[in-house]
mmCIF file of N, CA and C in Angstrom:
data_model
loop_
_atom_site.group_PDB
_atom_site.id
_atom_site.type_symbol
_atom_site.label_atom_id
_atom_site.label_comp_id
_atom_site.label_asym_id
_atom_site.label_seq_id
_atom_site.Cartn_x
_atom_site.Cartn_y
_atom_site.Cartn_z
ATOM 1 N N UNK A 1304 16.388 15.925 -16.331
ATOM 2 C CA UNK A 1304 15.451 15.892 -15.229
ATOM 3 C C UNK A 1304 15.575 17.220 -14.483
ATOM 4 N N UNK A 1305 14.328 17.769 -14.594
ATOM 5 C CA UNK A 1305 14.492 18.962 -13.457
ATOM 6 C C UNK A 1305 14.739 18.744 -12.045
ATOM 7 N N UNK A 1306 14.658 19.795 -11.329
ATOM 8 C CA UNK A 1306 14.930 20.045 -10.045
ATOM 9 C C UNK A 1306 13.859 19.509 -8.994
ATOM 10 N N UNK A 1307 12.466 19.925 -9.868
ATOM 11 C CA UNK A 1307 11.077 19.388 -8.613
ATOM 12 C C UNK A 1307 11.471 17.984 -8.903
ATOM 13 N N UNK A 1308 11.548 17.598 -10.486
ATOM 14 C CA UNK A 1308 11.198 15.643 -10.540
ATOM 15 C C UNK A 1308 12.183 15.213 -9.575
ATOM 16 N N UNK A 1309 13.705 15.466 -9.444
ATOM 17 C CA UNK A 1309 14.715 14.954 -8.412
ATOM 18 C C UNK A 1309 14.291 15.397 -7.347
ATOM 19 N N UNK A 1310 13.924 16.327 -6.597
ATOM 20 C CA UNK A 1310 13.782 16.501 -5.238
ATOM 21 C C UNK A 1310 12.428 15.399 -4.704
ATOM 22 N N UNK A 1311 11.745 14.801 -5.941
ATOM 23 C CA UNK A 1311 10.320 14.332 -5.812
ATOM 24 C C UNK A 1311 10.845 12.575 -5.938
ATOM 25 N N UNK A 1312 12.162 12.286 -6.807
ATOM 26 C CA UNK A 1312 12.336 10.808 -6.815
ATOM 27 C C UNK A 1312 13.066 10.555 -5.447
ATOM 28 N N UNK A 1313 14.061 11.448 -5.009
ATOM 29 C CA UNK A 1313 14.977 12.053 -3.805
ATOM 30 C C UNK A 1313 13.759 11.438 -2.966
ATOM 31 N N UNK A 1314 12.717 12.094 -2.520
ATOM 32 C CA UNK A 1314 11.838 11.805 -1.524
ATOM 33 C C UNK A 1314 11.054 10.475 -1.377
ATOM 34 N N UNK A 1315 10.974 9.968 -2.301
ATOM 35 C CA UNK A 1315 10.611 8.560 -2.746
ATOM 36 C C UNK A 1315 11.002 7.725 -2.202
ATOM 37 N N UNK A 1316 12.234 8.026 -2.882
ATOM 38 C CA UNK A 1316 13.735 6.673 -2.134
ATOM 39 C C UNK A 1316 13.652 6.669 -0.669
ATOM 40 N N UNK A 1317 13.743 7.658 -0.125
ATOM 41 C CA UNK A 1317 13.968 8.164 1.191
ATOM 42 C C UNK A 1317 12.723 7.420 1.854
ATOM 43 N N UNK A 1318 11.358 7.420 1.830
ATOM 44 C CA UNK A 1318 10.359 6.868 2.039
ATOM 45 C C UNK A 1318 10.515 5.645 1.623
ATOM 46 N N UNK A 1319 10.807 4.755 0.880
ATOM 47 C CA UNK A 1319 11.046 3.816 0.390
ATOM 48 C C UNK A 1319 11.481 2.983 1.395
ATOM 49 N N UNK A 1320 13.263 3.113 1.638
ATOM 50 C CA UNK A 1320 13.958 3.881 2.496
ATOM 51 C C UNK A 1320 13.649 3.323 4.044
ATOM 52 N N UNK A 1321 12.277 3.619 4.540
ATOM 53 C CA UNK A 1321 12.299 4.430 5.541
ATOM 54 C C UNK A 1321 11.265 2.807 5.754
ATOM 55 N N UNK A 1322 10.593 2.637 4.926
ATOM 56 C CA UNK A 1322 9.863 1.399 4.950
ATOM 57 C C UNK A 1322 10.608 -0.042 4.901
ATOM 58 N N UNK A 1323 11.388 -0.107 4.220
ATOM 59 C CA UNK A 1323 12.153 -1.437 4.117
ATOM 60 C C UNK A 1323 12.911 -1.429 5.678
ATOM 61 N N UNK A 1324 13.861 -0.208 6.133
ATOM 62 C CA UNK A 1324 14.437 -0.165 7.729
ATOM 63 C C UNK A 1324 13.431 -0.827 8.575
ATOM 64 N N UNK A 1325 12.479 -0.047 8.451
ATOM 65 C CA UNK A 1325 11.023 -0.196 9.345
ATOM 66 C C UNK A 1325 10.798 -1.715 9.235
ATOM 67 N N UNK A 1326 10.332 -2.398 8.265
ATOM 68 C CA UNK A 1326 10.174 -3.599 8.292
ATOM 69 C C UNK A 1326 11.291 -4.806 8.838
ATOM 70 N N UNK A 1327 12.660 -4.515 8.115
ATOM 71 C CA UNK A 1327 13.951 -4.996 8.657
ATOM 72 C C UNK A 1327 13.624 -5.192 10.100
ATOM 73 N N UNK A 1328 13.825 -3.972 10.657
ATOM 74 C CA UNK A 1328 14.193 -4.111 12.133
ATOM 75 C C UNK A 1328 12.863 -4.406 13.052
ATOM 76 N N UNK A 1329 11.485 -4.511 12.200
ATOM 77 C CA UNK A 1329 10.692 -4.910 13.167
ATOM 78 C C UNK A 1329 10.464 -6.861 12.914
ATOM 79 N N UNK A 1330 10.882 -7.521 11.987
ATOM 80 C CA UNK A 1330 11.039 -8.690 11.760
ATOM 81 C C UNK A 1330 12.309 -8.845 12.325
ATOM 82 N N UNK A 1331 13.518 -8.513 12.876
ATOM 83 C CA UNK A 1331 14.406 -8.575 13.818
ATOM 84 C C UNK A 1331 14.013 -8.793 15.373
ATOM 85 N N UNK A 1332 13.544 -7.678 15.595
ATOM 86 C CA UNK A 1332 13.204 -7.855 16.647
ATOM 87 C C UNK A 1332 12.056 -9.015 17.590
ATOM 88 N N UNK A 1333 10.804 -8.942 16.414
ATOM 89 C CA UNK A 1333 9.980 -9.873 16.931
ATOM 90 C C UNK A 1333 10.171 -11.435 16.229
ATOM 91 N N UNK A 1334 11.298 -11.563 15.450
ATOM 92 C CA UNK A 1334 11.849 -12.926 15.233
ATOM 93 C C UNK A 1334 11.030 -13.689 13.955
ATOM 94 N N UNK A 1335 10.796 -12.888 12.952
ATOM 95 C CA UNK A 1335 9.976 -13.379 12.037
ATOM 96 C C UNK A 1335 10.653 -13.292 10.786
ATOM 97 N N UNK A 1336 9.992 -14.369 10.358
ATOM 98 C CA UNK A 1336 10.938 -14.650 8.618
ATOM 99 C C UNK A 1336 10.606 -13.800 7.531
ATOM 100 N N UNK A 1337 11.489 -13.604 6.887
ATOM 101 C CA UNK A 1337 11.232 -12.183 5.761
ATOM 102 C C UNK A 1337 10.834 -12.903 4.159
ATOM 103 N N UNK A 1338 9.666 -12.272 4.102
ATOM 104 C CA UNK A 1338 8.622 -12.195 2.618
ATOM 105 C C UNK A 1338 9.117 -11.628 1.787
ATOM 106 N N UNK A 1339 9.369 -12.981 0.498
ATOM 107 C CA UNK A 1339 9.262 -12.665 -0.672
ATOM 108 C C UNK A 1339 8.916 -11.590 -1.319
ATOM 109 N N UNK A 1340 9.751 -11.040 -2.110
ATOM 110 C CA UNK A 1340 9.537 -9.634 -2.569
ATOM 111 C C UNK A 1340 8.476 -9.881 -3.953
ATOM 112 N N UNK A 1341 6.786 -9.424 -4.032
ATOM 113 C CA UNK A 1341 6.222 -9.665 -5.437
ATOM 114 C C UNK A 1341 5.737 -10.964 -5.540
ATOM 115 N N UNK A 1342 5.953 -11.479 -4.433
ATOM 116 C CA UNK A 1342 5.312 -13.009 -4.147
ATOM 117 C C UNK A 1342 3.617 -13.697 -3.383
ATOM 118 N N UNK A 1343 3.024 -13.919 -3.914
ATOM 119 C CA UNK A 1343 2.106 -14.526 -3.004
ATOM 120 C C UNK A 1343 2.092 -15.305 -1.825
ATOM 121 N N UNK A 1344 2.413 -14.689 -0.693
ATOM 122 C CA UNK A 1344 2.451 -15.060 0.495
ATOM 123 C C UNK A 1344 1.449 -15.679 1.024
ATOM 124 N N UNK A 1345 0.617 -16.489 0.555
ATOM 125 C CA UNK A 1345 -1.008 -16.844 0.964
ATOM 126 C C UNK A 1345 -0.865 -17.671 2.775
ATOM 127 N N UNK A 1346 -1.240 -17.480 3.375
ATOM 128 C CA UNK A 1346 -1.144 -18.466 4.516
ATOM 129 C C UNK A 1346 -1.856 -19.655 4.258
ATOM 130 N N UNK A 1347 -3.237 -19.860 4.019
ATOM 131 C CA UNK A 1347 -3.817 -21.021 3.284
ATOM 132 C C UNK A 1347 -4.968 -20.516 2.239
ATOM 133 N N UNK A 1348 -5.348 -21.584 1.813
ATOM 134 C CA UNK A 1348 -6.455 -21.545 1.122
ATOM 135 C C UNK A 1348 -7.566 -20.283 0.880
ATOM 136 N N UNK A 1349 -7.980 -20.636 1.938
ATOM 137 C CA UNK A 1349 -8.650 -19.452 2.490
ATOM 138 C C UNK A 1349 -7.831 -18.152 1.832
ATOM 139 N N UNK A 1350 -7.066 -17.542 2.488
ATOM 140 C CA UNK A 1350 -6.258 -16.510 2.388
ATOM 141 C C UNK A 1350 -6.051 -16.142 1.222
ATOM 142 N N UNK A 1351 -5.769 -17.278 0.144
ATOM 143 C CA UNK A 1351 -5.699 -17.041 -1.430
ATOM 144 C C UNK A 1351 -7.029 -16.489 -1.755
ATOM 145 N N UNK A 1352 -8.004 -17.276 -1.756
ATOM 146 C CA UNK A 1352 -9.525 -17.000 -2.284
ATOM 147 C C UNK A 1352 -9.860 -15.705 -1.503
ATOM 148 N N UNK A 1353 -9.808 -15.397 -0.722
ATOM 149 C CA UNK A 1353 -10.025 -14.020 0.325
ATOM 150 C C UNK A 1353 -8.862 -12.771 -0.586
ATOM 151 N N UNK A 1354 -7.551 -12.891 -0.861
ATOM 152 C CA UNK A 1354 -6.836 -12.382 -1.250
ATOM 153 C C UNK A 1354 -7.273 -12.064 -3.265
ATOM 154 N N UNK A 1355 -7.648 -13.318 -3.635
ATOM 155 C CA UNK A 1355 -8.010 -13.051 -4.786
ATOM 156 C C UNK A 1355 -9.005 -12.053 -4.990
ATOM 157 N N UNK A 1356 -9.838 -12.743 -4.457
ATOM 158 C CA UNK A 1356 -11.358 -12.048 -4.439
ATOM 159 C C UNK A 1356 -11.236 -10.265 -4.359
ATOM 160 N N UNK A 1357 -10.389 -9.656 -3.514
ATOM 161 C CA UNK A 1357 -10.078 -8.284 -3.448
ATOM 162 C C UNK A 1357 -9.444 -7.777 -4.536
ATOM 163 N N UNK A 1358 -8.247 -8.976 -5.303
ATOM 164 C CA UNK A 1358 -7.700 -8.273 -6.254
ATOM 165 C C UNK A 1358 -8.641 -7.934 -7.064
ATOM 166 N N UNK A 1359 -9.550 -8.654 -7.186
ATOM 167 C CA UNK A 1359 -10.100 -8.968 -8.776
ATOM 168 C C UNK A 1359 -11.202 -7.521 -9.066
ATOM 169 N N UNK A 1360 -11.819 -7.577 -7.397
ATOM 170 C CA UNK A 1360 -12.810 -6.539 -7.289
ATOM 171 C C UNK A 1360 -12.163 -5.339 -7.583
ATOM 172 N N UNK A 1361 -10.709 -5.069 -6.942
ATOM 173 C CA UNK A 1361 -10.321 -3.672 -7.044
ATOM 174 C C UNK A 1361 -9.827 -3.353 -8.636
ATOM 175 N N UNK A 1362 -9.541 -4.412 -9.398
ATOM 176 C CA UNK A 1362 -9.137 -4.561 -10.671
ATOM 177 C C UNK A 1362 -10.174 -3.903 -11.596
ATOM 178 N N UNK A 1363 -11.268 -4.322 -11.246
ATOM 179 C CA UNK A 1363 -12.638 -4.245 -11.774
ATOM 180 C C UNK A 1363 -13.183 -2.253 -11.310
ATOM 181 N N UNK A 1364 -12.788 -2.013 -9.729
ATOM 182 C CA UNK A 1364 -13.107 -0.828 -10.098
ATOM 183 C C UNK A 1364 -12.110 0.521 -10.322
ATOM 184 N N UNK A 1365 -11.128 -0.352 -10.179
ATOM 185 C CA UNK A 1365 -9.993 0.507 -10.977
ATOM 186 C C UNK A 1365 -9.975 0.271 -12.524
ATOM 187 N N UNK A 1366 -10.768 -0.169 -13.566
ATOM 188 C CA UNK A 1366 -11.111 -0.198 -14.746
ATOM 189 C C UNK A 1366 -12.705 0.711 -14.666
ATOM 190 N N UNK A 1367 -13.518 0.733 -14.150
ATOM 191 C CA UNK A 1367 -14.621 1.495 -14.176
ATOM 192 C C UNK A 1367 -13.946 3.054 -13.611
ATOM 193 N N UNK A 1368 -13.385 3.151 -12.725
ATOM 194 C CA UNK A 1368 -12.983 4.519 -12.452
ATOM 195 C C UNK A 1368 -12.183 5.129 -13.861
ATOM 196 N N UNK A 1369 -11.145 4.573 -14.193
ATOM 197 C CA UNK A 1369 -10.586 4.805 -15.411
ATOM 198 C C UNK A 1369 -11.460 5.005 -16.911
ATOM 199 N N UNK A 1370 -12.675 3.662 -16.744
ATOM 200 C CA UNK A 1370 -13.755 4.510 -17.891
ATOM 201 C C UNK A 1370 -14.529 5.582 -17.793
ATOM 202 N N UNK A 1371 -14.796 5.863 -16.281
ATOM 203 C CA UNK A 1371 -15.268 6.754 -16.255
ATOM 204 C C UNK A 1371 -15.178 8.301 -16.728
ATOM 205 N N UNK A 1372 -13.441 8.343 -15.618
ATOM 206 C CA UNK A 1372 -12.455 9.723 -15.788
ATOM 207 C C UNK A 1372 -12.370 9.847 -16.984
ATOM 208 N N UNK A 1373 -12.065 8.836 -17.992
ATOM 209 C CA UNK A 1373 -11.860 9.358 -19.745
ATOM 210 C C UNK A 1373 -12.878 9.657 -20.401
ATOM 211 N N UNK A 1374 -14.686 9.255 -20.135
ATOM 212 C CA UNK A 1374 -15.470 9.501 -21.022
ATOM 213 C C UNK A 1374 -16.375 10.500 -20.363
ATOM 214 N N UNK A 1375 -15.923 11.159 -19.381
ATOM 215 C CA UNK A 1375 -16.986 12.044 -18.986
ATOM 216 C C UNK A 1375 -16.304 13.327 -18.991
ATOM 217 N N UNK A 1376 -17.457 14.292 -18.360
ATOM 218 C CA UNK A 1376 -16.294 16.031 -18.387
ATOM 219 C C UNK A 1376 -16.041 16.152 -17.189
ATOM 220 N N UNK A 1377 -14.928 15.712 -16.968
ATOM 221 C CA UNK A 1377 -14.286 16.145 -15.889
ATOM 222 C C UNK A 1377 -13.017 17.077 -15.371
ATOM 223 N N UNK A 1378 -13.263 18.209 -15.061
ATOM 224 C CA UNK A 1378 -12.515 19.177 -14.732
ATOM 225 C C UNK A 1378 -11.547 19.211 -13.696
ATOM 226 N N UNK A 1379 -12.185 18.807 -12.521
ATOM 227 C CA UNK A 1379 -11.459 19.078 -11.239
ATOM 228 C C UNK A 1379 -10.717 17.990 -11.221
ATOM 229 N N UNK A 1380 -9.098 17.973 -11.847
ATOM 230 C CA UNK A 1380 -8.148 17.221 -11.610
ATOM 231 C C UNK A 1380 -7.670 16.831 -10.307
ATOM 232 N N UNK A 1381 -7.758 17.720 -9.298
ATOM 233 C CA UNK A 1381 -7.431 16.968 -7.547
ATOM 234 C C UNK A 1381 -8.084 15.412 -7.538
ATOM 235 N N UNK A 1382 -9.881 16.020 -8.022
ATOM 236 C CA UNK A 1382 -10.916 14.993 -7.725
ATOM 237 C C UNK A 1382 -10.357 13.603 -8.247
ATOM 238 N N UNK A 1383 -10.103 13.532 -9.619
ATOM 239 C CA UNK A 1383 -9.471 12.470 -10.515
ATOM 240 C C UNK A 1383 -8.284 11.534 -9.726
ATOM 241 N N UNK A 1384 -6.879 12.683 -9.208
ATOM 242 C CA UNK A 1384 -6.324 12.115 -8.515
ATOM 243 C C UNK A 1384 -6.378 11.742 -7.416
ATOM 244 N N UNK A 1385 -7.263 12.294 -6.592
ATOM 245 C CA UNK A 1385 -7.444 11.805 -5.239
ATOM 246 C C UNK A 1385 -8.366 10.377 -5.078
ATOM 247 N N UNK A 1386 -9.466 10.180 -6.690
ATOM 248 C CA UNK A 1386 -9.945 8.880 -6.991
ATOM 249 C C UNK A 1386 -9.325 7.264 -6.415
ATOM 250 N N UNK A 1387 -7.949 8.048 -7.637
ATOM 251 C CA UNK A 1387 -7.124 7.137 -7.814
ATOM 252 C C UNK A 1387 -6.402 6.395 -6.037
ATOM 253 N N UNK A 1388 -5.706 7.477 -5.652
ATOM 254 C CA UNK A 1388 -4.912 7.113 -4.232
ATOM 255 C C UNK A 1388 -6.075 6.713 -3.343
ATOM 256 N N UNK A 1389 -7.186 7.235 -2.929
ATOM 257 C CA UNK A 1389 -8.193 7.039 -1.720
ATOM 258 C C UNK A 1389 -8.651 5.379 -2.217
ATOM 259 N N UNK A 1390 -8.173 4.800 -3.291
ATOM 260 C CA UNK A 1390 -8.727 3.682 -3.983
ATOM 261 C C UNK A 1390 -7.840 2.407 -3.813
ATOM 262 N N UNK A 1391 -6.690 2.986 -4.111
ATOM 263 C CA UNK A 1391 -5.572 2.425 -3.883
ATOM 264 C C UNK A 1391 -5.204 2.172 -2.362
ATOM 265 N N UNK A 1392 -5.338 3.122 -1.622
ATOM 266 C CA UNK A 1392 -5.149 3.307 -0.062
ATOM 267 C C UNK A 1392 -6.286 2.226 0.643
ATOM 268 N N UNK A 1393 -7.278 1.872 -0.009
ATOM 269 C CA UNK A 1393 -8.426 1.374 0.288
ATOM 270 C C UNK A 1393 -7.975 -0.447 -0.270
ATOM 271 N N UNK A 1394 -7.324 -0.755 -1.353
ATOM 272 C CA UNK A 1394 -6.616 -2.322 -1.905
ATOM 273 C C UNK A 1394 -5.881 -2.595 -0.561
ATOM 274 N N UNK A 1395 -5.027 -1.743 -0.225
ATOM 275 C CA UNK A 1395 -3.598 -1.822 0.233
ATOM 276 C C UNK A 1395 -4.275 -2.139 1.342
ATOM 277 N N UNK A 1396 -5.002 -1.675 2.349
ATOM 278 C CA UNK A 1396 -5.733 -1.471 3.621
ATOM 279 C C UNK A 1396 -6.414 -3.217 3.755
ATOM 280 N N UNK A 1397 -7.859 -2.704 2.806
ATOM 281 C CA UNK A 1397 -8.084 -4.175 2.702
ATOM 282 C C UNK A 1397 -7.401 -5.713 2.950
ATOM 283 N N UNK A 1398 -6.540 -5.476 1.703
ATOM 284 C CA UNK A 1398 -5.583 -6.794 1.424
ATOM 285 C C UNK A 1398 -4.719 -7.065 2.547
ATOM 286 N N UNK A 1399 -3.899 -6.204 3.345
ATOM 287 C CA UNK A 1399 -3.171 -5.973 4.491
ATOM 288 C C UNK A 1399 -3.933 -6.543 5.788
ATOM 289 N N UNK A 1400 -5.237 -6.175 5.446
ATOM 290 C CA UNK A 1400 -6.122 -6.401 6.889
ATOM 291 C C UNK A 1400 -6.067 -7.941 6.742
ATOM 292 N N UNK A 1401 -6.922 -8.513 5.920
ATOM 293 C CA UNK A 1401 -7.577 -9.976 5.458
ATOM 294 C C UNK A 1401 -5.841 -10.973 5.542
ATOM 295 N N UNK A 1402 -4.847 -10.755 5.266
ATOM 296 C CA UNK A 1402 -3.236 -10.989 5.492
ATOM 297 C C UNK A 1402 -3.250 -10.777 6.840
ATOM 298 N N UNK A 1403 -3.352 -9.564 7.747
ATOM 299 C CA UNK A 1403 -3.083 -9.991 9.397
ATOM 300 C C UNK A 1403 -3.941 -10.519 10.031
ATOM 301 N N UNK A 1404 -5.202 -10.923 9.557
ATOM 302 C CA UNK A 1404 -6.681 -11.373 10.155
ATOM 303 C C UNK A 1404 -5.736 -13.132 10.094
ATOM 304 N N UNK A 1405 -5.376 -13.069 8.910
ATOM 305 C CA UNK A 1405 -5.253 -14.555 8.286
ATOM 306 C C UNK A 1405 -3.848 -15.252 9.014
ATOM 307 N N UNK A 1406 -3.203 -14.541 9.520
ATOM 308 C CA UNK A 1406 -1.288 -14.204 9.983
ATOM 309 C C UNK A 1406 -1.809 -14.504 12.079
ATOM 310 N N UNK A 1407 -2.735 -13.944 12.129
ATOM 311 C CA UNK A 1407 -2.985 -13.915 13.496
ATOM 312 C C UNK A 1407 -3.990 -15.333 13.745
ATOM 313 N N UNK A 1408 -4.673 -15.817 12.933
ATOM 314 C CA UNK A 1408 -5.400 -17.151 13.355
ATOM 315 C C UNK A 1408 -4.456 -18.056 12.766
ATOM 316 N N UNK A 1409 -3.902 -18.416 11.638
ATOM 317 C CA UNK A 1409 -3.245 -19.567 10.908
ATOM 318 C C UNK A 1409 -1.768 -19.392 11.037
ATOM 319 N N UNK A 1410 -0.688 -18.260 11.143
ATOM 320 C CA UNK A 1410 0.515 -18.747 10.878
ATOM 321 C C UNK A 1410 1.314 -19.461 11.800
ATOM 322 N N UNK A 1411 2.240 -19.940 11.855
ATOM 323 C CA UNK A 1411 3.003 -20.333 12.578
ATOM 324 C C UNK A 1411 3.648 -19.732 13.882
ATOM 325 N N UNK A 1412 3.972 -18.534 12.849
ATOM 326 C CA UNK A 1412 4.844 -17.432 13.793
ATOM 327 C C UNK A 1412 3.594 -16.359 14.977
ATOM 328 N N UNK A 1413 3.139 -16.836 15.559
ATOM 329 C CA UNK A 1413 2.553 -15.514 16.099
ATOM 330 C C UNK A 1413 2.646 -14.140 16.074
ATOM 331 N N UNK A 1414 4.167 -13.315 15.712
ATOM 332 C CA UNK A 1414 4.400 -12.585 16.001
ATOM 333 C C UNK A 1414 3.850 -11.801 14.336
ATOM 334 N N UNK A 1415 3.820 -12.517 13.018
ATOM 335 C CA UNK A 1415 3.650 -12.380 12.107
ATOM 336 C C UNK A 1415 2.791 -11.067 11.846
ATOM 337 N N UNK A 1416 1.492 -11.391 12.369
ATOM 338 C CA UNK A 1416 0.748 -10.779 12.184
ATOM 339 C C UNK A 1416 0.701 -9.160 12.673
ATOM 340 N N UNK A 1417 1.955 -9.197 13.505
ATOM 341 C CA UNK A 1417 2.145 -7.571 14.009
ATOM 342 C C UNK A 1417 2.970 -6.542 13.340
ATOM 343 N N UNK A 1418 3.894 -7.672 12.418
ATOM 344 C CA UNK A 1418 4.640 -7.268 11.458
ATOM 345 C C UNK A 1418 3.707 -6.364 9.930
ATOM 346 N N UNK A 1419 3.282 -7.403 9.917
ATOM 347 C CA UNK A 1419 2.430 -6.889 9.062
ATOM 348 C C UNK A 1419 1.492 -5.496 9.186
ATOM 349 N N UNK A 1420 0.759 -5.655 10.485
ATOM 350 C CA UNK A 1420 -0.310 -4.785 10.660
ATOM 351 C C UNK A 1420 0.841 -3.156 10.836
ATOM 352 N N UNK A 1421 1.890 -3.089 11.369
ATOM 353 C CA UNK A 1421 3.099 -2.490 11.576
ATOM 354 C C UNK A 1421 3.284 -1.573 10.510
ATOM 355 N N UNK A 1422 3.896 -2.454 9.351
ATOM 356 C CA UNK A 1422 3.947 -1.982 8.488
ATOM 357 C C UNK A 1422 2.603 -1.335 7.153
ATOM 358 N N UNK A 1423 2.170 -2.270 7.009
ATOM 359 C CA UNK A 1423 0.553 -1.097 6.662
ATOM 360 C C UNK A 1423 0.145 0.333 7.444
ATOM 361 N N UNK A 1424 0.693 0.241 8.428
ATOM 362 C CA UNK A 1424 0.201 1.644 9.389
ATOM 363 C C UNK A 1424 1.045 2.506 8.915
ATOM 364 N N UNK A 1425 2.196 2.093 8.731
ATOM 365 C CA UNK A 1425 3.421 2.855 8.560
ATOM 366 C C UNK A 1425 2.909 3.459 7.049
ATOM 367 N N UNK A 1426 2.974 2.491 5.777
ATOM 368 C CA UNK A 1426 2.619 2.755 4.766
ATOM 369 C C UNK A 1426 1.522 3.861 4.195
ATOM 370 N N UNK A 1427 0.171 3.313 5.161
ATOM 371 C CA UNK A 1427 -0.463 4.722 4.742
ATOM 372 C C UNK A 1427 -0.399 5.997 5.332
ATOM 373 N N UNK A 1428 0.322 6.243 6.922
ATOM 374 C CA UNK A 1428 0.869 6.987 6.914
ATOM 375 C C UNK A 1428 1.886 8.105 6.689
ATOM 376 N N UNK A 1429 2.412 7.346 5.998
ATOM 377 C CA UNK A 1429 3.516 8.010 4.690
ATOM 378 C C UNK A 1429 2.617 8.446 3.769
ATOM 379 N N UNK A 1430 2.276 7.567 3.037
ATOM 380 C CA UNK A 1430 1.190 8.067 2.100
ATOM 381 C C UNK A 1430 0.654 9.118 2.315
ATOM 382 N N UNK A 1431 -0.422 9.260 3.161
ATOM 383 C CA UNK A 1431 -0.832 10.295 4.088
ATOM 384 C C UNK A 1431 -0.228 11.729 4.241
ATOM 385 N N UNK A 1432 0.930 11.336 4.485
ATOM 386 C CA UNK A 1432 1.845 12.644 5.011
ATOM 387 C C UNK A 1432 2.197 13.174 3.972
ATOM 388 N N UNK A 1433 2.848 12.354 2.356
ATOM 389 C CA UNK A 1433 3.322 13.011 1.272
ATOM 390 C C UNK A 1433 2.222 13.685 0.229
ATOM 391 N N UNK A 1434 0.764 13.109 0.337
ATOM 392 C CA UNK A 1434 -0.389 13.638 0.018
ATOM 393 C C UNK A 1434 -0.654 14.848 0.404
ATOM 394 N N UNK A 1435 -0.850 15.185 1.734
ATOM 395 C CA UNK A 1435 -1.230 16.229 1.978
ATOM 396 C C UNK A 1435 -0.361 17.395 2.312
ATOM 397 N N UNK A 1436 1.193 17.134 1.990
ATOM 398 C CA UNK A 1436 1.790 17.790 2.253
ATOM 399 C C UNK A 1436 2.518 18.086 1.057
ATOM 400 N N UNK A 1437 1.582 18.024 -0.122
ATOM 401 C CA UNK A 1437 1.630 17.881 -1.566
ATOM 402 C C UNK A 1437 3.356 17.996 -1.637
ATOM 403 N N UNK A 1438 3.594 16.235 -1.219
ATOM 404 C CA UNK A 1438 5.567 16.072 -0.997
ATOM 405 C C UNK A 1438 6.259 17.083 -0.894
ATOM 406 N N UNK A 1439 5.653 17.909 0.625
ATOM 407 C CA UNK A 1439 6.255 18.543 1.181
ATOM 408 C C UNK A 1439 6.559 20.155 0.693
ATOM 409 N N UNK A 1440 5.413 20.472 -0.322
ATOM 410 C CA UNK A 1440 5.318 21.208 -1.029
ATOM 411 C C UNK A 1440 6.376 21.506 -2.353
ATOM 412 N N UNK A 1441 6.843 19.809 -2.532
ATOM 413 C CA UNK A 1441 7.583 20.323 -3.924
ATOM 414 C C UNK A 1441 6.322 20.425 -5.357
ATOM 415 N N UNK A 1442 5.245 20.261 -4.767
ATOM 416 C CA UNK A 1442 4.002 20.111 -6.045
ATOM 417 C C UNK A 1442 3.877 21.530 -6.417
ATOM 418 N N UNK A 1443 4.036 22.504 -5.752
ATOM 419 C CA UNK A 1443 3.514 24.026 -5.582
ATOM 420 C C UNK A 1443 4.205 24.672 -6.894
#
């Protein structure tokens, strides 16, 4: 492994890292129970079918973006990758929203829903920051 790939998994972790603390100590503080890692957290019904419904769509145009990028001429590789993340940033956003929409009318915990919205902010702001700061310029 070279030097950029480690300074680039190095930064990962660290962000990683930086999100799990973040979440820890804000479900500490506002007294809320900690989610299954890879689990369907649905609050009800609703929430599943609302939750599905996004996967399926983004599934669908994350398979059309992918036919696309391979059968056409496409040059400008930024464009390709920036497809991908502005798409992804857009699941994550979504799904996160329709989860604190769903966390703030139905859960138990009131506080739930701040946890959540908390951490999504956090998330694409990281995102955000290692994007355009093409990870801090180890891309260069």
């Amino acid at each position: 492994m070279d030097n950029e790939t480690l300074k680039i998994v190095v930064l990962l972790l660290i962000f990683t890292g930086i999100i799990l603390m973040f979440g820890y100590f804000m479900r500490k503080i506002l007294k809320v129970e900690r989610k299954k890692w890879f689990s369907y957290n649905h609050v009800n019904d609703l929430h599943k079918k609302i939750d599905w419904s996004i996967r399926i769509t983004f599934t669908l145009i994350f398979i059309t973006i992918s036919y696309y990028m391979t059968y056409s001429d496409v040059h400008n590789i930024d464009w390709y990758f920036d497809m991908w993340v502005y798409s992804f940033l857009l699941f994550i956003f979504l799904s996160e929203s329709v989860r604190s929409v769903m966390e703030w009318k139905y859960a138990t915990n009131p506080n739930t829903y701040i946890v959540t919205v908390a951490e999504m902010v956090l998330i694409i702001v990281l995102v955000m920051i290692i994007l355009k700061t093409h990870f801090f310029n180890l891309l260069n």
